[in-house]
Structure formats: C-alpha cells, structure tokens
PDB file of C-alpha atoms in Angstrom:
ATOM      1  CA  UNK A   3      70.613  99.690  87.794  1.00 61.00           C
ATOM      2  CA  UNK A   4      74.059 101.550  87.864  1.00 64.00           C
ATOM      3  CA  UNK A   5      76.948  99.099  88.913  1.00 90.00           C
ATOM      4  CA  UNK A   6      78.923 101.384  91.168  1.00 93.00           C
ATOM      5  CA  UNK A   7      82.121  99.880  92.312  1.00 96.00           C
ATOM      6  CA  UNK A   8      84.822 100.940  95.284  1.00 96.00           C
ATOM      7  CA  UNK A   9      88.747  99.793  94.012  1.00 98.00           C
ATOM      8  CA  UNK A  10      91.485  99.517  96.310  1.00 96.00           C
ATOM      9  CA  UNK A  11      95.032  99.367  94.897  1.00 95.00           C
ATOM     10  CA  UNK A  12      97.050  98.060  97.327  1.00 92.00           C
ATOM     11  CA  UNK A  13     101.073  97.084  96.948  1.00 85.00           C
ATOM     12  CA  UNK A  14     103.287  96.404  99.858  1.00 79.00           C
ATOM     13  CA  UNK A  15     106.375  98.116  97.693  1.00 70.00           C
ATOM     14  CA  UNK A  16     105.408 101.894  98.718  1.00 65.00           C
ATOM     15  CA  UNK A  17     108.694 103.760  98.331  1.00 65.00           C
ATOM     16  CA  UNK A  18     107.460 106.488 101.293  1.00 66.00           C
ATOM     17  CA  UNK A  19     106.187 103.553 104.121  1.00 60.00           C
ATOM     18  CA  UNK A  20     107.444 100.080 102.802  1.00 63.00           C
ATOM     19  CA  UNK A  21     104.599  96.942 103.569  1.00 60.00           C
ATOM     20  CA  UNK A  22     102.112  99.794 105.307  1.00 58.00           C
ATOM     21  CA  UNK A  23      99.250  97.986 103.770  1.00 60.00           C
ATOM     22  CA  UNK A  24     100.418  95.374 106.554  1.00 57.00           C
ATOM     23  CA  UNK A  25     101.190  97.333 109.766  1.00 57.00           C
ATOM     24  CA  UNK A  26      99.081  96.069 112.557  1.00 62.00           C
ATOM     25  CA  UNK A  27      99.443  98.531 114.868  1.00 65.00           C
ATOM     26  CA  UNK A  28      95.673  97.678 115.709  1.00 67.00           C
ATOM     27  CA  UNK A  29      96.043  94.281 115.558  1.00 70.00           C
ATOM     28  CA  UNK A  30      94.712  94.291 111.969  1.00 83.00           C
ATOM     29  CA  UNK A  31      96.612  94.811 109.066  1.00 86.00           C
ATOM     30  CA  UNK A  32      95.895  98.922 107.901  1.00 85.00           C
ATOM     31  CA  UNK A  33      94.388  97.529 104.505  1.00 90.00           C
ATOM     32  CA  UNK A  34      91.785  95.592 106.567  1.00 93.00           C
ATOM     33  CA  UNK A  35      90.379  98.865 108.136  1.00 89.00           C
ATOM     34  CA  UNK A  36      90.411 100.532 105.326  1.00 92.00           C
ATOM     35  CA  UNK A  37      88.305  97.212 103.303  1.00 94.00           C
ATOM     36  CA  UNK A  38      86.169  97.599 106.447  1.00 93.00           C
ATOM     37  CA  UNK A  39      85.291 101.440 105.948  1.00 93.00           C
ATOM     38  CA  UNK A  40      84.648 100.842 102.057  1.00 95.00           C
ATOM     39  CA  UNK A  41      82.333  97.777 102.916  1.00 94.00           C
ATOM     40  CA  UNK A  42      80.203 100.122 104.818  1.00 92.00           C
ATOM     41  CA  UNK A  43      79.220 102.155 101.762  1.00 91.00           C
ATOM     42  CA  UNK A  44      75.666 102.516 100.947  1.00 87.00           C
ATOM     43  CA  UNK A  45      76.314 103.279  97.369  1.00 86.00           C
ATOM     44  CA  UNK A  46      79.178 101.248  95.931  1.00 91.00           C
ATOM     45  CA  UNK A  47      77.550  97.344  95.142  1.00 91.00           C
ATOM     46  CA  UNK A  48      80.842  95.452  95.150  1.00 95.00           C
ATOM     47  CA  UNK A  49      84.479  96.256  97.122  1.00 96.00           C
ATOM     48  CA  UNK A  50      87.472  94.835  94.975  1.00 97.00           C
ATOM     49  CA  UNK A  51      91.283  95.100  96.539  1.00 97.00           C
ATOM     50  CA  UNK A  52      94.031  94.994  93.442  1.00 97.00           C
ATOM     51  CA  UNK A  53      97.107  94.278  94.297  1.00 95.00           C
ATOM     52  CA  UNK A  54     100.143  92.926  92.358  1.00 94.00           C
ATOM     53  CA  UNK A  55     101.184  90.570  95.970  1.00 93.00           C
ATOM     54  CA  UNK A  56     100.421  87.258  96.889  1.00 94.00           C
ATOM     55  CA  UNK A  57     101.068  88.414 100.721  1.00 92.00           C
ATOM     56  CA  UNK A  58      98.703  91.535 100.374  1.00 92.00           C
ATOM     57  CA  UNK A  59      96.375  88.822  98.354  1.00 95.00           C
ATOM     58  CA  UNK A  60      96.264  86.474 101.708  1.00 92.00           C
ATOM     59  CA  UNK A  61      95.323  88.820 103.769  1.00 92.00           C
ATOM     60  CA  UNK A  62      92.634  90.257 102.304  1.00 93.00           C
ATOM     61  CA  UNK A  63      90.976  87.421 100.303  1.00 94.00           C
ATOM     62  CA  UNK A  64      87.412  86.941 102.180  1.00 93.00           C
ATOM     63  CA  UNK A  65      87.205  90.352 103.473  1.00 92.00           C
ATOM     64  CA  UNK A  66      86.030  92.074 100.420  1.00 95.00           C
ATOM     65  CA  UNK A  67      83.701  91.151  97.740  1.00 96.00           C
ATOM     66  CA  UNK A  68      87.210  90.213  94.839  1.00 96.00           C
ATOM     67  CA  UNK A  69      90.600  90.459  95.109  1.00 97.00           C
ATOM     68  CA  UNK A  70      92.101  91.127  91.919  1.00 97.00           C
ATOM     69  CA  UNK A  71      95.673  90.431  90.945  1.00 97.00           C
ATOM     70  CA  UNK A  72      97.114  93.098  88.608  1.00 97.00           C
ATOM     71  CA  UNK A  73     100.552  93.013  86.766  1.00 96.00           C
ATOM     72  CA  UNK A  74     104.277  94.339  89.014  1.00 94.00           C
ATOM     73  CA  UNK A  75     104.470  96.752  85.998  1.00 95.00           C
ATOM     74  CA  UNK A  76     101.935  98.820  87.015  1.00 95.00           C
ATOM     75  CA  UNK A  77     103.341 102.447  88.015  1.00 93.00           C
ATOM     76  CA  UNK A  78     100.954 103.400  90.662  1.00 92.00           C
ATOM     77  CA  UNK A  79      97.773 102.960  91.793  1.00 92.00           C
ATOM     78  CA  UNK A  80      95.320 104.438  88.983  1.00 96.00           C
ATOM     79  CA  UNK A  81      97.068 102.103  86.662  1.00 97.00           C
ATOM     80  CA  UNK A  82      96.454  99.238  88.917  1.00 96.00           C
ATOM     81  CA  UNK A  83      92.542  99.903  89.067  1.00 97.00           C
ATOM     82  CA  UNK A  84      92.295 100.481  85.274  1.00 97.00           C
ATOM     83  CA  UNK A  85      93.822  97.017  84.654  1.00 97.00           C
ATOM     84  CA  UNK A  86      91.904  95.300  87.442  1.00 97.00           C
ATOM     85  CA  UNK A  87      88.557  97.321  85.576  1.00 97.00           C
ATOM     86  CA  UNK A  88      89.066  96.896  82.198  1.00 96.00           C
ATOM     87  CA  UNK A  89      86.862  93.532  81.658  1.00 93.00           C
ATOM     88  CA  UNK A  90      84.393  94.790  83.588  1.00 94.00           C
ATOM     89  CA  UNK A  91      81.378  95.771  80.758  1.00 91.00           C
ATOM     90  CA  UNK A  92      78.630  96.195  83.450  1.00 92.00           C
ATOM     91  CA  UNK A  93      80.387  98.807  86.349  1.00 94.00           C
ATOM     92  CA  UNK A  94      79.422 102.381  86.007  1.00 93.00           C
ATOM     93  CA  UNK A  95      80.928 104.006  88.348  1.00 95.00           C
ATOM     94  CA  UNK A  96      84.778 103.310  89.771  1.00 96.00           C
ATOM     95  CA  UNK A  97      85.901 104.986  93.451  1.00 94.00           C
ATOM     96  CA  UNK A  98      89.093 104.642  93.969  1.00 95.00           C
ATOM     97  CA  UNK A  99      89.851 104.445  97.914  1.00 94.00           C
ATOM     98  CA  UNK A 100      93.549 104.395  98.546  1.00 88.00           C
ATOM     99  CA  UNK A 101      94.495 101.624 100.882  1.00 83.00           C
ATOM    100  CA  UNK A 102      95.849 104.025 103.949  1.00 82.00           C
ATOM    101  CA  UNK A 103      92.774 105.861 103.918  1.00 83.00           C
ATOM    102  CA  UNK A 104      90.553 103.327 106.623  1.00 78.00           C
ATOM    103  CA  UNK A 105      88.399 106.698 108.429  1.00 79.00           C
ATOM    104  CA  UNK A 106      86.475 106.802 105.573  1.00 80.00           C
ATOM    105  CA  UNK A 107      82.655 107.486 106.253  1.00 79.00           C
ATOM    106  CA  UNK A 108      80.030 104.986 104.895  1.00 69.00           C
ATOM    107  CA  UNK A 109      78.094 107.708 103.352  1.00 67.00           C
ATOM    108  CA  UNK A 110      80.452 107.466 100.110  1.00 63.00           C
TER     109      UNK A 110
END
C-alpha cells in the first residue's frame, strides 16, 4: 500500500512575518490549525511538522503523528522536508503543506 505522507516545514525565523508559526490570534498557535487541517486528510497516512526550533518543537509535539528536527542550515522550506524525508525508504508520496496555510480542505 502507497505510504503517502503530508510535511510541514515550519521555522519561527520567517524574514516576511517573524514567529507567525506562533501567533495565536485564535487562541492557538497558526501552526496548530494548519496540523489540524492536514490531520483531516483522507489520503496522506502520517502528518510530520519539521522544524529546526525547540519552541516550534513544544508546541506541536502530540498534535501530529512526528515532529522532526531538521538542521538551522536549511535555506527554506523544501530543503527542510527533503532532510526530514531522506531516511524514509517506505513513503511514496510527500505533500508539502506550508505552515500558514491552516483552510486547507481534508479532501487532499
């Protein structure tokens, strides 16, 4: 059976929005909606959150299926989900859901 994953690279350093993976305007960190929408998928098996940030780490762990730390050198986000990926011999299929995206549909 394909292994179909959903990766979320999430950093608090964005140079745009600085620590938006943690605004709670809601009440709930912005990266927690968006693990909430990608939990809801009815094709992806397993949600993993990469992030090179203890704090980021902390507030996610136990809200998604893995949290994955990745290396600071990383230079964005596709970088991040090929390292957290790369021992991972079974997964067939890698989304990448970008951690300020939380209206997306289940259907994905």
């Amino acid at each position: 059976m394909p292994q179909r994953i959903i990766v979320i690279p999430a950093r608090l350093g964005s140079t745009r929005r600085p620590r938006k993976m943690r605004l709670t305007d809601t009440g709930k960190p912005l990266i927690r909606h968006t693990i909430a929408a990608a939990m809801r998928s009815q094709l992806a098996r397993r949600v993993i959150v990469a992030t090179d940030s203890e704090e980021i780490y902390s507030v996610v762990n136990g809200c998604c299926d893995q949290v994955i730390m990745t290396s600071p050198n990383c230079r964005n986000g596709m970088e991040r989900v090929a390292e957290a990926v790369r021992d991972m011999p079974d997964v067939t299929a890698v989304v990448t859901l970008q951690g300020d995206a939380p209206e997306m549909p289940g259907e994905f």
